[in-house]
PDB file of C-alpha atoms in Angstrom:
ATOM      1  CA  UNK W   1     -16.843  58.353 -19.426  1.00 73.00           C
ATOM      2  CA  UNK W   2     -19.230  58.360 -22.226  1.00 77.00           C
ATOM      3  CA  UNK W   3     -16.471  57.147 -24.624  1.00 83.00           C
ATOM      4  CA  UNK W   4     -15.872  53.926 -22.449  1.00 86.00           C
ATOM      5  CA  UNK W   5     -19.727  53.220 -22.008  1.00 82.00           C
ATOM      6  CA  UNK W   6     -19.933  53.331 -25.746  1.00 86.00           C
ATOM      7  CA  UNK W   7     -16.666  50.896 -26.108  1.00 87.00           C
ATOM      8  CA  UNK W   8     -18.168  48.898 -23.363  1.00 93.00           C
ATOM      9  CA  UNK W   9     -21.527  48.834 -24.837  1.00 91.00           C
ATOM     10  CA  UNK W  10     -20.735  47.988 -28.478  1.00 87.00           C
ATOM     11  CA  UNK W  11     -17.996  45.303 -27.459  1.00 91.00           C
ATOM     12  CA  UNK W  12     -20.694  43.425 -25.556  1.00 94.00           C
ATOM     13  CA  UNK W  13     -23.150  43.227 -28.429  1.00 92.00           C
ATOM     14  CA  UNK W  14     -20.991  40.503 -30.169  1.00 93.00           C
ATOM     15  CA  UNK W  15     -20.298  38.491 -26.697  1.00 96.00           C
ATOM     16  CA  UNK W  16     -24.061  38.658 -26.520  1.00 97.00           C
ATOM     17  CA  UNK W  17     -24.929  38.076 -29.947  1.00 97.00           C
ATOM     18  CA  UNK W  18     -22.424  34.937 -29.731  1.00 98.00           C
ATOM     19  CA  UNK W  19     -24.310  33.794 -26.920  1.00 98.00           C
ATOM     20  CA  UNK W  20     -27.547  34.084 -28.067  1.00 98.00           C
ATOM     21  CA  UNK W  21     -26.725  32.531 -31.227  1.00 98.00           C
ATOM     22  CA  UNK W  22     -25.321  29.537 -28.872  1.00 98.00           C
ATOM     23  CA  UNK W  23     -28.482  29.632 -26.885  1.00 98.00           C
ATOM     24  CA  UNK W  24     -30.878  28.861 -29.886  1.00 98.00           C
ATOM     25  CA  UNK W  25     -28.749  26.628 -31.728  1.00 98.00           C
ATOM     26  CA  UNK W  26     -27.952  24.585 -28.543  1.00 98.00           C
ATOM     27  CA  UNK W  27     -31.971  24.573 -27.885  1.00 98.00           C
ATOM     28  CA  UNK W  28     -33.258  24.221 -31.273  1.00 98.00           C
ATOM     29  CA  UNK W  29     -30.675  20.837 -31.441  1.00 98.00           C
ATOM     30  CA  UNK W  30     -32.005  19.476 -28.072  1.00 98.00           C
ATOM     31  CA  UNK W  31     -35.984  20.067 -28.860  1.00 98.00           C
ATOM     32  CA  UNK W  32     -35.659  18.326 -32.004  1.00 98.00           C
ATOM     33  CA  UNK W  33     -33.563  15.395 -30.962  1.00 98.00           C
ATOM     34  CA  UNK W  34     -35.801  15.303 -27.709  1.00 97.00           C
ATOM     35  CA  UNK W  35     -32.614  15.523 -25.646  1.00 97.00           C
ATOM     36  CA  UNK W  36     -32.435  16.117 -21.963  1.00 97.00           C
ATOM     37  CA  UNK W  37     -32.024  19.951 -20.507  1.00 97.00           C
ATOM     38  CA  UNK W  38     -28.767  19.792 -18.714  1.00 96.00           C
ATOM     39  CA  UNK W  39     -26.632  21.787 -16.250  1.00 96.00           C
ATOM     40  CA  UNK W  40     -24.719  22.927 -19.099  1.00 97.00           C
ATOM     41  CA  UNK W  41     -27.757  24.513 -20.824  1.00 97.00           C
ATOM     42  CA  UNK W  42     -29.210  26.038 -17.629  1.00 97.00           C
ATOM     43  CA  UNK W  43     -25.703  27.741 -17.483  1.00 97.00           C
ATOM     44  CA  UNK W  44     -25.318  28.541 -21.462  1.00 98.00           C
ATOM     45  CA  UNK W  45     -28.766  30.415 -20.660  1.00 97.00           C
ATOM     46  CA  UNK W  46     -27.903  32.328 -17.750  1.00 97.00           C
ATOM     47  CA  UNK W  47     -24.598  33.500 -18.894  1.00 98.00           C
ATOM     48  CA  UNK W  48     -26.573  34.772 -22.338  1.00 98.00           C
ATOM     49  CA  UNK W  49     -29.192  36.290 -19.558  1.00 98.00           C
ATOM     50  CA  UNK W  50     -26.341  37.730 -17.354  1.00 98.00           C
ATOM     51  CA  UNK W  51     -24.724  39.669 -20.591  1.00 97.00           C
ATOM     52  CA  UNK W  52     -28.355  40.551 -21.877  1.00 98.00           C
ATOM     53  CA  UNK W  53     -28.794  42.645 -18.269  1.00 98.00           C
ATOM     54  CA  UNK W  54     -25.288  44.199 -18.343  1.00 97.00           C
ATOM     55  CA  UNK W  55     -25.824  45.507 -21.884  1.00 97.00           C
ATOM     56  CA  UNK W  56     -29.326  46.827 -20.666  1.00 97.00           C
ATOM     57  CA  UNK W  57     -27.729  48.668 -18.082  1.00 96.00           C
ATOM     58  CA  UNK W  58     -24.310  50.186 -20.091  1.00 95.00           C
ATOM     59  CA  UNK W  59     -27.339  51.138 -22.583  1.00 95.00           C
ATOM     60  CA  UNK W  60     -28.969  53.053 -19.634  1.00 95.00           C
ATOM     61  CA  UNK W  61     -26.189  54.884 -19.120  1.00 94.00           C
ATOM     62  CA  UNK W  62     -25.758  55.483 -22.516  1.00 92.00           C
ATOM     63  CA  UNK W  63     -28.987  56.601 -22.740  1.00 94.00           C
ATOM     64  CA  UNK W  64     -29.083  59.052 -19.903  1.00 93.00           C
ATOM     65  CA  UNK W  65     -25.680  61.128 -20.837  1.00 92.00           C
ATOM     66  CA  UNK W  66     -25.727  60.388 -24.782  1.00 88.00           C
ATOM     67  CA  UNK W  67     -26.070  63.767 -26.876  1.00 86.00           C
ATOM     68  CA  UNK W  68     -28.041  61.097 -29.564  1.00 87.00           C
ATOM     69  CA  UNK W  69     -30.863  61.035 -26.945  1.00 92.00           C
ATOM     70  CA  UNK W  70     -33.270  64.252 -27.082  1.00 92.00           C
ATOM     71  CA  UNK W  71     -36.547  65.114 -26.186  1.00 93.00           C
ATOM     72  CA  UNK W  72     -37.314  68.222 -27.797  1.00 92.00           C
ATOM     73  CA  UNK W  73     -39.322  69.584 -31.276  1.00 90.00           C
ATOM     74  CA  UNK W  74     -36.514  67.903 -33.515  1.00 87.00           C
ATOM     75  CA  UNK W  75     -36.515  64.303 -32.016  1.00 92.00           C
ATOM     76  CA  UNK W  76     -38.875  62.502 -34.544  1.00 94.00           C
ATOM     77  CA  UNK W  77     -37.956  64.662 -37.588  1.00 92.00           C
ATOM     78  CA  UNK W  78     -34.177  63.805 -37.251  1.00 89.00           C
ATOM     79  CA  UNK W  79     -33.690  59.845 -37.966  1.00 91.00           C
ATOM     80  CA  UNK W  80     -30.200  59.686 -35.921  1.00 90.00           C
ATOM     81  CA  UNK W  81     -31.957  61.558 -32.959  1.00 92.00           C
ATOM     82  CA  UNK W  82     -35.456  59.740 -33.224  1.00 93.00           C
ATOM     83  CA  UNK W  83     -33.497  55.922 -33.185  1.00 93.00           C
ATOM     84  CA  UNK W  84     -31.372  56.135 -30.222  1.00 92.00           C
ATOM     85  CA  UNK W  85     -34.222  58.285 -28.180  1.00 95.00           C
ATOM     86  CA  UNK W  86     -37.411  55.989 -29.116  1.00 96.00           C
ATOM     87  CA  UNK W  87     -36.693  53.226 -31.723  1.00 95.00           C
ATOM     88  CA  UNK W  88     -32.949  51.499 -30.276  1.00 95.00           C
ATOM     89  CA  UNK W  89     -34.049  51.812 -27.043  1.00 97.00           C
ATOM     90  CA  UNK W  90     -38.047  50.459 -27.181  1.00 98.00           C
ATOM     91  CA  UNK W  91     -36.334  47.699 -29.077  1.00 98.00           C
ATOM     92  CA  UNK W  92     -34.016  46.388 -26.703  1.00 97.00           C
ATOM     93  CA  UNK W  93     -36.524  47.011 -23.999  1.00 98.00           C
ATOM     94  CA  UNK W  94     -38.924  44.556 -25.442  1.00 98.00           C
ATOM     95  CA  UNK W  95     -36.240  42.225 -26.391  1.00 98.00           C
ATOM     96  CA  UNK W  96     -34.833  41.914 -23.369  1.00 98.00           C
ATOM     97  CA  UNK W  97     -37.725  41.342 -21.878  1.00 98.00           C
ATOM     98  CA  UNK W  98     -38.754  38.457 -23.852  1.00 98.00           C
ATOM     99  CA  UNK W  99     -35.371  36.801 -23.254  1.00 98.00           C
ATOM    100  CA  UNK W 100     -36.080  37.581 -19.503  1.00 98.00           C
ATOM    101  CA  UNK W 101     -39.325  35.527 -19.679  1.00 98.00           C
ATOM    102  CA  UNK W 102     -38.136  32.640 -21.523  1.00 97.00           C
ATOM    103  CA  UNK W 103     -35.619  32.213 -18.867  1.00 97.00           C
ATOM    104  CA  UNK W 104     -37.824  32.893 -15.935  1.00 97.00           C
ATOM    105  CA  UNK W 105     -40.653  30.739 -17.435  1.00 97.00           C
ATOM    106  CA  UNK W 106     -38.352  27.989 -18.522  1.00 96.00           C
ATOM    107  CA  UNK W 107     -36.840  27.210 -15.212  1.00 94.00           C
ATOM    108  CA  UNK W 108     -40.574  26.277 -14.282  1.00 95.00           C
ATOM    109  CA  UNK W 109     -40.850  23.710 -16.685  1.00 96.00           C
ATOM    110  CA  UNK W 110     -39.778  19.866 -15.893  1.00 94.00           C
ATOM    111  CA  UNK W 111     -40.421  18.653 -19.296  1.00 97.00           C
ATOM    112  CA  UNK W 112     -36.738  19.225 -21.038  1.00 96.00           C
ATOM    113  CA  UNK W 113     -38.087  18.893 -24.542  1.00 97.00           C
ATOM    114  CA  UNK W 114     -40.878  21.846 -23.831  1.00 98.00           C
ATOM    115  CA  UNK W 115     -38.341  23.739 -21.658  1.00 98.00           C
ATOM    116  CA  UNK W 116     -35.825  23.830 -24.766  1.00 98.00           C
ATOM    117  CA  UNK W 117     -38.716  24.441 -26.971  1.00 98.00           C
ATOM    118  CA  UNK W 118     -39.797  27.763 -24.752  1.00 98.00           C
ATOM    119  CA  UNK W 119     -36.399  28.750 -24.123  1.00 98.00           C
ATOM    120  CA  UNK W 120     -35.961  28.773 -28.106  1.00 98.00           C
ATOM    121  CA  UNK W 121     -38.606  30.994 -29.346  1.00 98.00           C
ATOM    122  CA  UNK W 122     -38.295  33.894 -26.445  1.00 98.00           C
ATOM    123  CA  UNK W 123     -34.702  34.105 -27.220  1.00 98.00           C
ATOM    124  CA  UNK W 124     -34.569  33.712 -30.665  1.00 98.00           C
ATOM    125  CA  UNK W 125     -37.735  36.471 -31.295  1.00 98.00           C
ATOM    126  CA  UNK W 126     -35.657  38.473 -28.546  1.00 98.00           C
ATOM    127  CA  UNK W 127     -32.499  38.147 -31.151  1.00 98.00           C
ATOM    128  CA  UNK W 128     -34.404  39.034 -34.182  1.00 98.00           C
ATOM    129  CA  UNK W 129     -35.248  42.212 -32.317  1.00 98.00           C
ATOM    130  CA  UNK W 130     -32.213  43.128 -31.409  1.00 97.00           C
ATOM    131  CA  UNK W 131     -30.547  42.733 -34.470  1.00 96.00           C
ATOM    132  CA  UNK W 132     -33.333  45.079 -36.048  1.00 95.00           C
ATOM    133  CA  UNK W 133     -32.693  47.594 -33.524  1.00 94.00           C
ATOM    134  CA  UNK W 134     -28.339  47.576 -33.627  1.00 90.00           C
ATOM    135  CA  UNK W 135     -27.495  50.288 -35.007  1.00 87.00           C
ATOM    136  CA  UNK W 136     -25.405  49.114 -37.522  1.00 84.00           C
ATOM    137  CA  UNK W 137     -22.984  51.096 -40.014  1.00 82.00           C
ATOM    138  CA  UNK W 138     -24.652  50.158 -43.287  1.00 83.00           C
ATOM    139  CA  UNK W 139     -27.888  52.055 -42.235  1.00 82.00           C
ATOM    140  CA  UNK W 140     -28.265  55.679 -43.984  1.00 79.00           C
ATOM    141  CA  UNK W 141     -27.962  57.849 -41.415  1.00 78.00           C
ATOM    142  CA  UNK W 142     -25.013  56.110 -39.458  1.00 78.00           C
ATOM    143  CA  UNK W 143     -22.233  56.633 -41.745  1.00 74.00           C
ATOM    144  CA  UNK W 144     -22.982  60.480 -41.291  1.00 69.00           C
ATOM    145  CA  UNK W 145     -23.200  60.008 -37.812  1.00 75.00           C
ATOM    146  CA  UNK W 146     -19.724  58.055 -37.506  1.00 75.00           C
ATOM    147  CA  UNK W 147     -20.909  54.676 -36.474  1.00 77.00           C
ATOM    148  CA  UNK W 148     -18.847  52.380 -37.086  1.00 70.00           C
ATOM    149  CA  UNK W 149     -18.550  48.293 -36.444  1.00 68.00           C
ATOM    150  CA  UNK W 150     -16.796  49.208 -32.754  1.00 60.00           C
TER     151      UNK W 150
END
């Protein structure tokens, strides 16, 4: 079961990361040509919302049966143990937070060109955030660990 939350978990990161990246580009382009906020973006953003929840809750799962998570005397002093139990998952926590706000707080905004605006900078600080926080192959300790791109 663990095995498929992990498959689950890291295939979602790139449907997510693709929609993210389709979120800010899409609301960068429409702030700066002052273009209307459409049914199209309200959907683009709650599809990229929708995934962002879903990974937050295979994560959970990960976190909560995952031999990487520990809370004992050699969490902080092993960097494998001490990313997945406090760094990965404060990360994601804050991140998907701020994407949660810039879609709650955006659908109160009329203004299209200050709604694309908002919804721009909470999910593109949210993205910048996560990808610090992926645990991606090329860092030290996750070749040792076997981590690899799926």
């Amino acid at each position: 079961m663990v095995t498929g939350f992990k498959h689950l978990h890291s295939a979602n990161r790139y449907i997510l990361l693709a929609l993210l990246l389709l979120v800010i580009i899409t609301s960068f382009q429409k702030w700066k040509g002052k273009k209307e906020y459409t049914k199209q973006d309200d959907k683009l953003n709650l599809f990229a919302f929708i995934f962002t929840h879903i990974q937050l809750l295979l994560g959970l799962g990960l976190y909560f049966t995952s031999d990487w998570v520990r809370f004992d005397d050699t969490t902080m002093s092993s960097p494998l143990i001490r990313f997945f139990t406090v760094e990965h998952i404060f990360g994601m926590l804050v991140a998907i937070t701020l994407i949660t706000l810039g879609r709650i707080k955006g659908k109160k905004i009329t203004d299209s060109v200050r709604r694309h605006k908002l919804t721009f900078w909470y999910f593109f600080i949210g993205l910048v955030i996560i990808l610090a926080t992926i645990p991606w192959p090329f860092r030290s300790w996750a070749e040792a660990a076997g981590i690899g791109w799926f």
